GROMACS .gro file of C-alpha atoms in nm:
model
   67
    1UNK     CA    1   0.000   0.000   0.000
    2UNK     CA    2   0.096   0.346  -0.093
    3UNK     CA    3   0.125   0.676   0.161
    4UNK     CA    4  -0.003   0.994   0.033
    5UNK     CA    5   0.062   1.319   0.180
    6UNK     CA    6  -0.194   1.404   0.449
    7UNK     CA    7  -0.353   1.729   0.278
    8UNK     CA    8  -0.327   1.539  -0.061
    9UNK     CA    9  -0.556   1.265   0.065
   10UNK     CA   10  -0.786   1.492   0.322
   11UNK     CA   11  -0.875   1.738   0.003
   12UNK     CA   12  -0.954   1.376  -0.226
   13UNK     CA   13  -1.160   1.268   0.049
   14UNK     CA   14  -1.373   1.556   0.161
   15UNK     CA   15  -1.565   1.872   0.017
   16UNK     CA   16  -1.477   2.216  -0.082
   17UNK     CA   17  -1.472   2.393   0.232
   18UNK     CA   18  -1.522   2.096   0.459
   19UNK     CA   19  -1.136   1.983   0.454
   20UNK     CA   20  -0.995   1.903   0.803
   21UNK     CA   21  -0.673   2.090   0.872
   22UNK     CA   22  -0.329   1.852   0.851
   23UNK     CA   23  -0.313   1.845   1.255
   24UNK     CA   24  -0.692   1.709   1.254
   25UNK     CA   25  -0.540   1.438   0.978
   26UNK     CA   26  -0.217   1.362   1.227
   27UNK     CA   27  -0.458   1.315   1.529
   28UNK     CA   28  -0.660   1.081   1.335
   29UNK     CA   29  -0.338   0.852   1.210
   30UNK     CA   30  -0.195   0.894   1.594
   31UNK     CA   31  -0.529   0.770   1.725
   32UNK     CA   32  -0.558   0.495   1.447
   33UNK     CA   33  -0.915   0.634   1.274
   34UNK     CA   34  -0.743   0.605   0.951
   35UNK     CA   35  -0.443   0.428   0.854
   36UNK     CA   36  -0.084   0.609   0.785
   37UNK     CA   37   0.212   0.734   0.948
   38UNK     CA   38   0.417   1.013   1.069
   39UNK     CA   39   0.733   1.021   0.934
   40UNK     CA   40   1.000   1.277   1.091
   41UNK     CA   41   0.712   1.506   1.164
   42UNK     CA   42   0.531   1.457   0.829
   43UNK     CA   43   0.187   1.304   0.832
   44UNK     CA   44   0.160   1.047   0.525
   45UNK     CA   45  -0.211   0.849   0.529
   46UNK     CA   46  -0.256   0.505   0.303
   47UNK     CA   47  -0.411   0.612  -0.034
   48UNK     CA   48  -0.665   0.310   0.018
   49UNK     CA   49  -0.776   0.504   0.331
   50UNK     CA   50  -1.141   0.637   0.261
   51UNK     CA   51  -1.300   0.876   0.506
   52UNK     CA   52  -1.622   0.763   0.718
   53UNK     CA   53  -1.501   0.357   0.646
   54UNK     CA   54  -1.339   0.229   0.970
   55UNK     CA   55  -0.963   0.207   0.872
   56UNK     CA   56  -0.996  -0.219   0.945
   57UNK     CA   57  -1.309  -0.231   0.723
   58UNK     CA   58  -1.140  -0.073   0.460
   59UNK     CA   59  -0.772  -0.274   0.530
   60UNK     CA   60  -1.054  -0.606   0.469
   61UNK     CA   61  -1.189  -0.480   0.181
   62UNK     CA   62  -0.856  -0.416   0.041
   63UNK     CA   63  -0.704  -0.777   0.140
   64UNK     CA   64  -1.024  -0.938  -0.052
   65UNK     CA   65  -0.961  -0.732  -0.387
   66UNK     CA   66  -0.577  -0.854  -0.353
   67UNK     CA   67  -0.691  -1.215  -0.351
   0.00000   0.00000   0.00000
């Protein structure tokens, strides 16, 4: 699986206007809502991520599409 800059993936995911800032993103990946990393003070979330899908439905969904 891919990372994708935090802001890259929050402004994919949500609405003109409705786009959580990149510390709302980091407290998400810290607190394991979505999947990613921080990485030397960078937040980086896995491109598969989708926002409202827990983070293990959508790890399940992407394990079944690999098979």
């Amino acid at each position: 699986m891919k990372l994708m800059k935090a802001m890259a993936w929050a402004k994919r995911e949500f609405a003109d206007g409705s786009v959580p800032d990149n510390k709302t993103v980091r407290r998400w990946v810290e607190r394991n809502v979505i999947a990613g990393r921080v990485i030397d003070g960078n937040t980086y979330v896995f491109e598969t991520e989708k926002a409202g899908v827990d983070s293990h439905v959508s790890q399940a969904v992407q394990a079944l599409l690999r098979e």
